[in-house]
PDB file of C-alpha atoms in Angstrom:
ATOM      1  CA  MET Q   1     -17.633   4.792  -4.644  1.00 40.00           C
ATOM      2  CA  CYS Q   2     -19.804   7.868  -5.190  1.00 40.00           C
ATOM      3  CA  ARG Q   3     -20.973   9.613  -2.041  1.00 43.00           C
ATOM      4  CA  ILE Q   4     -23.696  12.248  -1.504  1.00 40.00           C
ATOM      5  CA  PRO Q   5     -22.653  15.091   0.860  1.00 44.00           C
ATOM      6  CA  CYS Q   6     -24.618  14.953   4.120  1.00 44.00           C
ATOM      7  CA  GLU Q   7     -26.202  18.410   3.680  1.00 45.00           C
ATOM      8  CA  ILE Q   8     -27.484  17.603   0.180  1.00 43.00           C
ATOM      9  CA  PHE Q   9     -28.880  14.249   1.316  1.00 39.00           C
ATOM     10  CA  ILE Q  10     -30.773  15.856   4.214  1.00 42.00           C
ATOM     11  CA  PHE Q  11     -32.162  18.614   1.962  1.00 46.00           C
ATOM     12  CA  GLN Q  12     -33.349  16.081  -0.655  1.00 48.00           C
ATOM     13  CA  THR Q  13     -34.953  13.888   1.997  1.00 44.00           C
ATOM     14  CA  VAL Q  14     -36.835  16.770   3.648  1.00 41.00           C
ATOM     15  CA  SER Q  15     -38.009  18.080   0.254  1.00 51.00           C
ATOM     16  CA  PHE Q  16     -39.295  14.638  -0.706  1.00 41.00           C
ATOM     17  CA  LEU Q  17     -41.231  14.243   2.567  1.00 42.00           C
ATOM     18  CA  LEU Q  18     -42.838  17.668   2.160  1.00 44.00           C
ATOM     19  CA  GLN Q  19     -43.898  16.800  -1.399  1.00 51.00           C
ATOM     20  CA  CYS Q  20     -45.380  13.502  -0.209  1.00 41.00           C
ATOM     21  CA  ALA Q  21     -47.416  15.356   2.428  1.00 42.00           C
ATOM     22  CA  THR Q  22     -49.022  17.633  -0.181  1.00 45.00           C
ATOM     23  CA  ASP Q  23     -49.278  15.127  -3.040  1.00 47.00           C
ATOM     24  CA  PRO Q  24     -50.214  11.590  -1.899  1.00 42.00           C
ATOM     25  CA  TRP Q  25     -50.109  10.326  -5.530  1.00 43.00           C
ATOM     26  CA  MET Q  26     -46.496  11.335  -6.019  1.00 40.00           C
ATOM     27  CA  PRO Q  27     -44.534   8.313  -7.344  1.00 43.00           C
ATOM     28  CA  VAL Q  28     -41.912   6.903  -5.013  1.00 38.00           C
ATOM     29  CA  PRO Q  29     -38.472   7.210  -6.614  1.00 41.00           C
ATOM     30  CA  GLU Q  30     -36.142   4.270  -7.048  1.00 35.00           C
ATOM     31  CA  PRO Q  31     -33.715   3.860  -4.128  1.00 35.00           C
ATOM     32  CA  PHE Q  32     -30.319   5.487  -4.577  1.00 32.00           C
ATOM     33  CA  ILE Q  33     -27.610   2.907  -5.240  1.00 30.00           C
ATOM     34  CA  PRO Q  34     -24.072   4.290  -5.102  1.00 34.00           C
ATOM     35  CA  ARG Q  35     -22.009   3.223  -8.085  1.00 36.00           C
ATOM     36  CA  LYS Q  36     -18.392   3.565  -8.985  1.00 41.00           C
ATOM     37  CA  SER Q  37     -17.742   6.679 -11.038  1.00 38.00           C
ATOM     38  CA  PRO Q  38     -16.420   5.937 -14.543  1.00 34.00           C
ATOM     39  CA  LEU Q  39     -13.696   8.487 -13.794  1.00 44.00           C
ATOM     40  CA  GLN Q  40     -12.618   6.748 -10.587  1.00 68.00           C
ATOM     41  CA  MET Q  41      -9.326   4.919 -10.999  1.00 81.00           C
ATOM     42  CA  ASN Q  42      -8.638   1.364  -9.964  1.00 94.00           C
ATOM     43  CA  ARG Q  43      -6.645   0.879  -6.777  1.00 97.00           C
ATOM     44  CA  ILE Q  44      -4.148  -1.968  -6.612  1.00 98.00           C
ATOM     45  CA  VAL Q  45      -2.051  -3.312  -3.747  1.00 98.00           C
ATOM     46  CA  TYR Q  46       1.260  -5.094  -4.253  1.00 98.00           C
ATOM     47  CA  ALA Q  47       3.325  -6.790  -1.569  1.00 98.00           C
ATOM     48  CA  CYS Q  48       6.865  -8.064  -2.140  1.00 98.00           C
ATOM     49  CA  ASP Q  49       8.720 -10.520   0.070  1.00 98.00           C
ATOM     50  CA  ILE Q  50      12.385  -9.556  -0.202  1.00 97.00           C
ATOM     51  CA  GLY Q  51      14.709 -12.486  -0.873  1.00 96.00           C
ATOM     52  CA  SER Q  52      17.242 -13.930  -3.263  1.00 96.00           C
ATOM     53  CA  VAL Q  53      16.129 -13.834  -6.888  1.00 96.00           C
ATOM     54  CA  LYS Q  54      18.661 -16.500  -7.868  1.00 95.00           C
ATOM     55  CA  THR Q  55      17.303 -19.062  -5.419  1.00 95.00           C
ATOM     56  CA  GLY Q  56      13.637 -18.150  -5.935  1.00 95.00           C
ATOM     57  CA  LYS Q  57      13.195 -16.602  -2.487  1.00 96.00           C
ATOM     58  CA  PHE Q  58      11.846 -13.289  -3.827  1.00 98.00           C
ATOM     59  CA  ALA Q  59       8.045 -13.333  -4.066  1.00 98.00           C
ATOM     60  CA  TRP Q  60       5.219 -10.916  -4.815  1.00 98.00           C
ATOM     61  CA  VAL Q  61       1.451 -10.736  -5.060  1.00 98.00           C
ATOM     62  CA  ARG Q  62      -1.015  -8.280  -6.576  1.00 98.00           C
ATOM     63  CA  ALA Q  63      -4.675  -7.716  -5.622  1.00 98.00           C
ATOM     64  CA  ASP Q  64      -7.488  -5.333  -6.566  1.00 98.00           C
ATOM     65  CA  LEU Q  65      -8.517  -3.182  -3.597  1.00 97.00           C
ATOM     66  CA  ASP Q  66     -12.020  -2.571  -4.984  1.00 95.00           C
ATOM     67  CA  ALA Q  67     -12.956  -6.266  -5.089  1.00 96.00           C
ATOM     68  CA  ASP Q  68     -12.778  -9.328  -2.855  1.00 97.00           C
ATOM     69  CA  PHE Q  69      -9.223 -10.279  -1.975  1.00 98.00           C
ATOM     70  CA  ALA Q  70      -7.920 -12.556  -4.731  1.00 98.00           C
ATOM     71  CA  PRO Q  71      -4.103 -12.495  -4.809  1.00 98.00           C
ATOM     72  CA  VAL Q  72      -2.115 -13.260  -7.935  1.00 98.00           C
ATOM     73  CA  GLY Q  73       1.666 -13.530  -7.828  1.00 98.00           C
ATOM     74  CA  SER Q  74       4.840 -15.535  -8.305  1.00 98.00           C
ATOM     75  CA  ASN Q  75       8.551 -15.731  -7.515  1.00 98.00           C
ATOM     76  CA  ASP Q  76       9.417 -14.064 -10.835  1.00 98.00           C
ATOM     77  CA  MET Q  77      10.460 -10.429 -10.486  1.00 98.00           C
ATOM     78  CA  GLY Q  78      10.033 -10.005 -14.234  1.00 97.00           C
ATOM     79  CA  GLY Q  79       6.349 -10.819 -13.816  1.00 98.00           C
ATOM     80  CA  LEU Q  80       6.095  -8.166 -11.103  1.00 98.00           C
ATOM     81  CA  LEU Q  81       7.595  -5.536 -13.415  1.00 98.00           C
ATOM     82  CA  ASP Q  82       5.204  -6.541 -16.215  1.00 98.00           C
ATOM     83  CA  CYS Q  83       2.152  -6.179 -13.941  1.00 98.00           C
ATOM     84  CA  LEU Q  84       3.359  -2.876 -12.501  1.00 98.00           C
ATOM     85  CA  LYS Q  85       3.879  -1.394 -15.955  1.00 97.00           C
ATOM     86  CA  SER Q  86       0.443  -2.606 -17.061  1.00 97.00           C
ATOM     87  CA  ASP Q  87      -1.202  -0.949 -14.048  1.00 98.00           C
ATOM     88  CA  LEU Q  88       0.831   2.218 -14.582  1.00 97.00           C
ATOM     89  CA  ARG Q  89      -0.264   2.394 -18.216  1.00 96.00           C
ATOM     90  CA  GLY Q  90      -3.852   1.936 -17.039  1.00 95.00           C
ATOM     91  CA  LYS Q  91      -3.396   4.834 -14.576  1.00 95.00           C
ATOM     92  CA  SER Q  92      -4.290   2.741 -11.536  1.00 97.00           C
ATOM     93  CA  SER Q  93      -3.391   4.029  -8.091  1.00 97.00           C
ATOM     94  CA  ILE Q  94      -0.798   1.651  -6.651  1.00 98.00           C
ATOM     95  CA  ALA Q  95       0.186   0.720  -3.093  1.00 98.00           C
ATOM     96  CA  LEU Q  96       3.568  -0.987  -3.356  1.00 98.00           C
ATOM     97  CA  GLY Q  97       4.709  -2.749  -0.186  1.00 98.00           C
ATOM     98  CA  PHE Q  98       8.008  -4.400   0.706  1.00 98.00           C
ATOM     99  CA  GLU Q  99       8.765  -6.833   3.502  1.00 96.00           C
ATOM    100  CA  ALA Q 100      11.991  -5.164   4.606  1.00 94.00           C
ATOM    101  CA  PRO Q 101      12.804  -2.313   7.025  1.00 93.00           C
ATOM    102  CA  LEU Q 102      12.390   0.948   5.103  1.00 95.00           C
ATOM    103  CA  PHE Q 103      13.542   3.421   7.767  1.00 93.00           C
ATOM    104  CA  MET Q 104      15.525   3.346  11.005  1.00 89.00           C
ATOM    105  CA  PRO Q 105      15.492   5.493  14.146  1.00 87.00           C
ATOM    106  CA  VAL Q 106      18.512   7.669  14.921  1.00 89.00           C
ATOM    107  CA  PRO Q 107      18.396   8.220  18.702  1.00 85.00           C
ATOM    108  CA  ASN Q 108      19.856  11.048  20.708  1.00 86.00           C
ATOM    109  CA  GLU Q 109      21.450   8.796  23.320  1.00 88.00           C
ATOM    110  CA  ILE Q 110      24.409   6.481  22.713  1.00 90.00           C
ATOM    111  CA  GLY Q 111      22.792   3.696  24.719  1.00 86.00           C
ATOM    112  CA  ASN Q 112      19.825   3.499  22.338  1.00 81.00           C
ATOM    113  CA  LEU Q 113      21.825   3.037  19.147  1.00 84.00           C
ATOM    114  CA  GLY Q 114      21.118  -0.697  19.059  1.00 77.00           C
ATOM    115  CA  SER Q 115      17.389  -0.378  19.747  1.00 78.00           C
ATOM    116  CA  GLY Q 116      14.827  -1.186  17.106  1.00 75.00           C
ATOM    117  CA  ARG Q 117      11.555   0.565  16.372  1.00 81.00           C
ATOM    118  CA  ILE Q 118       8.635   0.654  18.784  1.00 72.00           C
ATOM    119  CA  GLY Q 119       6.237  -2.071  17.662  1.00 71.00           C
ATOM    120  CA  GLU Q 120       8.796  -4.591  16.421  1.00 73.00           C
ATOM    121  CA  GLY Q 121       8.745  -6.566  19.664  1.00 70.00           C
ATOM    122  CA  SER Q 122      11.377  -9.294  19.740  1.00 66.00           C
ATOM    123  CA  ARG Q 123      11.933  -9.074  15.961  1.00 69.00           C
ATOM    124  CA  SER Q 124      14.214  -6.036  15.818  1.00 70.00           C
ATOM    125  CA  MET Q 125      15.226  -4.703  12.431  1.00 73.00           C
ATOM    126  CA  PHE Q 126      18.834  -4.906  13.649  1.00 69.00           C
ATOM    127  CA  ALA Q 127      18.662  -8.674  14.186  1.00 73.00           C
ATOM    128  CA  GLN Q 128      20.355 -10.806  11.545  1.00 70.00           C
ATOM    129  CA  SER Q 129      17.265 -11.486   9.407  1.00 76.00           C
ATOM    130  CA  GLY Q 130      16.100  -7.861   9.554  1.00 79.00           C
ATOM    131  CA  ALA Q 131      19.528  -6.503   8.671  1.00 83.00           C
ATOM    132  CA  CYS Q 132      19.847  -8.868   5.695  1.00 86.00           C
ATOM    133  CA  ALA Q 133      16.355  -7.946   4.422  1.00 90.00           C
ATOM    134  CA  MET Q 134      17.172  -4.261   4.851  1.00 92.00           C
ATOM    135  CA  ALA Q 135      20.391  -4.455   2.796  1.00 93.00           C
ATOM    136  CA  LEU Q 136      19.002  -6.677   0.023  1.00 96.00           C
ATOM    137  CA  GLY Q 137      15.721  -4.745   0.053  1.00 96.00           C
ATOM    138  CA  CYS Q 138      17.460  -1.446  -0.716  1.00 97.00           C
ATOM    139  CA  LYS Q 139      19.057  -2.991  -3.785  1.00 97.00           C
ATOM    140  CA  GLN Q 140      15.904  -4.706  -5.069  1.00 98.00           C
ATOM    141  CA  ILE Q 141      13.641  -1.696  -4.407  1.00 98.00           C
ATOM    142  CA  ALA Q 142      16.110   0.573  -6.204  1.00 98.00           C
ATOM    143  CA  PHE Q 143      15.999  -1.786  -9.196  1.00 98.00           C
ATOM    144  CA  ILE Q 144      12.178  -1.866  -9.223  1.00 98.00           C
ATOM    145  CA  LEU Q 145      11.713   1.901  -8.824  1.00 98.00           C
ATOM    146  CA  ARG Q 146      14.260   2.580 -11.551  1.00 98.00           C
ATOM    147  CA  HIS Q 147      12.193   0.470 -13.959  1.00 97.00           C
ATOM    148  CA  MET Q 148       9.090   2.486 -13.060  1.00 98.00           C
ATOM    149  CA  VAL Q 149      10.563   5.992 -13.201  1.00 97.00           C
ATOM    150  CA  SER Q 150       9.524   6.608 -16.818  1.00 96.00           C
ATOM    151  CA  TYR Q 151       5.979   7.105 -15.448  1.00 96.00           C
ATOM    152  CA  LYS Q 152       7.099   9.924 -13.162  1.00 95.00           C
ATOM    153  CA  GLN Q 153       5.372  12.558 -15.325  1.00 93.00           C
ATOM    154  CA  THR Q 154       1.912  11.116 -14.611  1.00 93.00           C
ATOM    155  CA  TYR Q 155       2.461   9.722 -11.105  1.00 97.00           C
ATOM    156  CA  GLU Q 156       3.485  11.084  -7.735  1.00 96.00           C
ATOM    157  CA  LEU Q 157       5.302   8.857  -5.285  1.00 98.00           C
ATOM    158  CA  THR Q 158       4.340   9.226  -1.622  1.00 97.00           C
ATOM    159  CA  PHE Q 159       4.847   7.640   1.807  1.00 97.00           C
ATOM    160  CA  ASP Q 160       1.643   9.183   3.211  1.00 95.00           C
ATOM    161  CA  ALA Q 161      -1.159   6.582   3.275  1.00 95.00           C
ATOM    162  CA  THR Q 162      -3.875   9.094   4.209  1.00 92.00           C
ATOM    163  CA  SER Q 163      -3.194  11.410   1.281  1.00 93.00           C
ATOM    164  CA  TRP Q 164      -2.871   8.422  -1.063  1.00 95.00           C
ATOM    165  CA  MET Q 165      -6.353   7.219  -0.135  1.00 92.00           C
ATOM    166  CA  ALA Q 166      -7.893  10.689  -0.498  1.00 91.00           C
ATOM    167  CA  CYS Q 167      -6.178  11.734  -3.735  1.00 91.00           C
ATOM    168  CA  ALA Q 168      -8.265  11.781  -6.916  1.00 90.00           C
ATOM    169  CA  GLN Q 169      -5.157  11.439  -9.085  1.00 92.00           C
ATOM    170  CA  PRO Q 170      -3.136   8.228  -9.525  1.00 94.00           C
ATOM    171  CA  ARG Q 171      -0.319   7.912  -7.027  1.00 97.00           C
ATOM    172  CA  ILE Q 172       2.189   5.336  -5.858  1.00 98.00           C
ATOM    173  CA  LEU Q 173       2.259   4.657  -2.118  1.00 98.00           C
ATOM    174  CA  ILE Q 174       5.334   2.917  -0.746  1.00 98.00           C
ATOM    175  CA  TRP Q 175       4.693   0.992   2.477  1.00 98.00           C
ATOM    176  CA  GLU Q 176       6.456  -1.546   4.658  1.00 95.00           C
ATOM    177  CA  ALA Q 177       5.191  -5.008   5.559  1.00 96.00           C
ATOM    178  CA  PHE Q 178       6.368  -6.556   8.834  1.00 92.00           C
ATOM    179  CA  VAL Q 179       5.557 -10.272   8.677  1.00 92.00           C
ATOM    180  CA  SER Q 180       7.033 -12.271  11.554  1.00 87.00           C
ATOM    181  CA  GLY Q 181       6.366 -14.819  14.266  1.00 86.00           C
ATOM    182  CA  LYS Q 182       3.134 -16.796  13.937  1.00 91.00           C
ATOM    183  CA  THR Q 183       2.185 -14.956  10.740  1.00 93.00           C
ATOM    184  CA  HIS Q 184       5.328 -16.119   8.940  1.00 91.00           C
ATOM    185  CA  ALA Q 185       4.733 -18.906   6.412  1.00 94.00           C
ATOM    186  CA  PRO Q 186       6.702 -22.185   6.484  1.00 93.00           C
ATOM    187  CA  VAL Q 187      10.026 -22.327   4.670  1.00 89.00           C
ATOM    188  CA  GLY Q 188       9.546 -22.351   0.905  1.00 91.00           C
ATOM    189  CA  GLU Q 189       6.206 -20.496   0.949  1.00 95.00           C
ATOM    190  CA  ASP Q 190       7.567 -16.986   0.501  1.00 97.00           C
ATOM    191  CA  ILE Q 191       4.655 -16.028  -1.733  1.00 98.00           C
ATOM    192  CA  ARG Q 192       2.304 -16.666   1.211  1.00 98.00           C
ATOM    193  CA  ASP Q 193       4.181 -14.061   3.274  1.00 98.00           C
ATOM    194  CA  ALA Q 194       3.556 -11.561   0.478  1.00 98.00           C
ATOM    195  CA  ALA Q 195      -0.133 -12.545   0.388  1.00 98.00           C
ATOM    196  CA  THR Q 196      -0.391 -12.158   4.174  1.00 98.00           C
ATOM    197  CA  ALA Q 197       0.896  -8.595   3.930  1.00 98.00           C
ATOM    198  CA  ALA Q 198      -1.345  -7.682   0.985  1.00 98.00           C
ATOM    199  CA  CYS Q 199      -4.400  -9.221   2.672  1.00 98.00           C
ATOM    200  CA  TYR Q 200      -3.853  -7.145   5.815  1.00 98.00           C
ATOM    201  CA  PHE Q 201      -3.581  -3.992   3.699  1.00 98.00           C
ATOM    202  CA  HIS Q 202      -6.763  -4.971   1.833  1.00 98.00           C
ATOM    203  CA  GLN Q 203      -8.695  -5.588   5.066  1.00 97.00           C
ATOM    204  CA  HIS Q 204      -7.654  -2.279   6.658  1.00 97.00           C
ATOM    205  CA  GLN Q 205      -7.619  -0.023   3.613  1.00 96.00           C
ATOM    206  CA  ALA Q 206     -10.358   2.227   5.025  1.00 93.00           C
ATOM    207  CA  CYS Q 207      -8.111   3.384   7.862  1.00 92.00           C
ATOM    208  CA  LEU Q 208      -4.538   2.331   7.237  1.00 94.00           C
ATOM    209  CA  GLU Q 209      -2.863   4.623   9.758  1.00 87.00           C
ATOM    210  CA  ASN Q 210      -4.929   3.159  12.615  1.00 88.00           C
ATOM    211  CA  ALA Q 211      -4.078  -0.369  11.452  1.00 89.00           C
ATOM    212  CA  SER Q 212      -0.365   0.197  12.021  1.00 86.00           C
ATOM    213  CA  LYS Q 213       0.905  -1.155  15.340  1.00 73.00           C
ATOM    214  CA  PHE Q 214       4.072   0.905  15.099  1.00 73.00           C
ATOM    215  CA  ILE Q 215       4.113   3.845  17.497  1.00 64.00           C
ATOM    216  CA  PRO Q 216       5.721   6.974  16.007  1.00 62.00           C
ATOM    217  CA  SER Q 217       9.114   7.533  17.623  1.00 65.00           C
ATOM    218  CA  HIS Q 218      10.227  10.904  18.934  1.00 68.00           C
ATOM    219  CA  TYR Q 219      13.632  10.162  17.399  1.00 75.00           C
ATOM    220  CA  ASP Q 220      14.709  11.439  14.021  1.00 86.00           C
ATOM    221  CA  CYS Q 221      14.781   8.732  11.391  1.00 89.00           C
ATOM    222  CA  PHE Q 222      17.016   7.864   8.508  1.00 92.00           C
ATOM    223  CA  SER Q 223      14.752   6.883   5.630  1.00 95.00           C
ATOM    224  CA  LEU Q 224      16.161   4.092   3.506  1.00 96.00           C
ATOM    225  CA  ILE Q 225      13.191   4.248   1.152  1.00 97.00           C
ATOM    226  CA  GLY Q 226      13.540   8.035   0.898  1.00 97.00           C
ATOM    227  CA  SER Q 227      17.190   7.634  -0.088  1.00 97.00           C
ATOM    228  CA  VAL Q 228      16.330   4.952  -2.652  1.00 98.00           C
ATOM    229  CA  ALA Q 229      13.539   7.117  -4.090  1.00 98.00           C
ATOM    230  CA  LEU Q 230      16.014  10.007  -4.470  1.00 97.00           C
ATOM    231  CA  TRP Q 231      18.563   7.730  -6.153  1.00 97.00           C
ATOM    232  CA  SER Q 232      15.999   6.323  -8.581  1.00 97.00           C
ATOM    233  CA  GLY Q 233      14.845   9.788  -9.679  1.00 97.00           C
ATOM    234  CA  TRP Q 234      11.318   9.603  -8.231  1.00 98.00           C
ATOM    235  CA  LEU Q 235      11.983  12.296  -5.625  1.00 97.00           C
ATOM    236  CA  ARG Q 236      14.108  15.433  -5.573  1.00 94.00           C
ATOM    237  CA  ASN Q 237      13.552  16.879  -2.115  1.00 94.00           C
ATOM    238  CA  ARG Q 238      16.389  15.949   0.251  1.00 93.00           C
ATOM    239  CA  ARG Q 239      14.005  16.014   3.194  1.00 93.00           C
ATOM    240  CA  SER Q 240      12.820  12.626   1.926  1.00 95.00           C
ATOM    241  CA  VAL Q 241      15.785  11.013   3.705  1.00 95.00           C
ATOM    242  CA  LYS Q 242      14.048  11.799   7.013  1.00 94.00           C
ATOM    243  CA  GLU Q 243      10.554  10.581   6.114  1.00 93.00           C
ATOM    244  CA  LYS Q 244       8.880   7.582   7.723  1.00 91.00           C
ATOM    245  CA  CYS Q 245       6.430   5.363   5.866  1.00 93.00           C
ATOM    246  CA  LEU Q 246       3.418   3.265   6.823  1.00 94.00           C
ATOM    247  CA  VAL Q 247       4.327  -0.023   8.530  1.00 94.00           C
ATOM    248  CA  LEU Q 248       1.728  -2.801   8.695  1.00 95.00           C
ATOM    249  CA  LYS Q 249       2.208  -5.848  10.917  1.00 93.00           C
ATOM    250  CA  PRO Q 250      -0.353  -8.587  10.105  1.00 95.00           C
ATOM    251  CA  ASP Q 251      -1.820 -10.533  13.014  1.00 93.00           C
ATOM    252  CA  LYS Q 252      -2.504 -13.786  11.175  1.00 96.00           C
ATOM    253  CA  MET Q 253      -1.194 -15.697   8.172  1.00 98.00           C
ATOM    254  CA  PHE Q 254      -3.207 -15.730   4.953  1.00 98.00           C
ATOM    255  CA  SER Q 255      -4.457 -19.277   4.371  1.00 96.00           C
ATOM    256  CA  GLY Q 256      -6.439 -18.844   1.163  1.00 97.00           C
ATOM    257  CA  ASN Q 257      -5.620 -19.644  -2.436  1.00 98.00           C
ATOM    258  CA  ILE Q 258      -2.998 -17.721  -4.413  1.00 98.00           C
ATOM    259  CA  ARG Q 259      -3.198 -17.826  -8.196  1.00 98.00           C
ATOM    260  CA  ILE Q 260       0.229 -18.141  -9.800  1.00 97.00           C
ATOM    261  CA  HIS Q 261       0.998 -15.459 -12.383  1.00 97.00           C
ATOM    262  CA  CYS Q 262       2.508 -16.686 -15.660  1.00 94.00           C
ATOM    263  CA  ARG Q 263       4.290 -14.260 -17.960  1.00 89.00           C
ATOM    264  CA  ALA Q 264       2.943 -13.992 -21.491  1.00 78.00           C
TER     265      ALA Q 264
END
């Protein structure tokens, strides 16, 4: 959305009032209506629920961030790759989320080696379900990023939500979805978990960092997503293996309609 700097707006307003005072017949201008710049790129959010592709447990949704939330998705990873490539060709800015732990704390004390991240509550990433999602997630994310790496020349991959929102150039933001407890959909509705994560991102897009309930740890971290991004060729800097990413933990399950994507 186009925005007028505060100083310019004040100057224009004062000038108009002064002109009205000296010329009572001056026509009143039409009200200013901000419109989307033709040069402004589309912004898209994706959320993927990590799970077995063979048994149809993997699920994903896609939604436009500049419109009302209307998720489209399926259990077909091929459909996800098709949509991603279409958005990449269209130079959209993409927020690509995964429901799997993407980094882990490395504490200084032996006694804290089994502790999860602050904000996880009773659903530690080192519990059975979290550990399985973490291992399978690394493999599936590596596969997805490898299929996207041909667009590396025109895109930058980042874990920084603030810079992604502010950047005027198309970027890919990788983020983590933490869907658990009462927000988790019934068995067999994996696509709803993906929609829940995407909906929360959509609702809090104006201030994503404040929407995260995860408190930054003073511990160093081992970044699984940083390692995968290095392996896939998206990143070159080895410091990426110590980078955290945005973690969003929805507070309610998405109950709306989800349109099923069908491959052409």
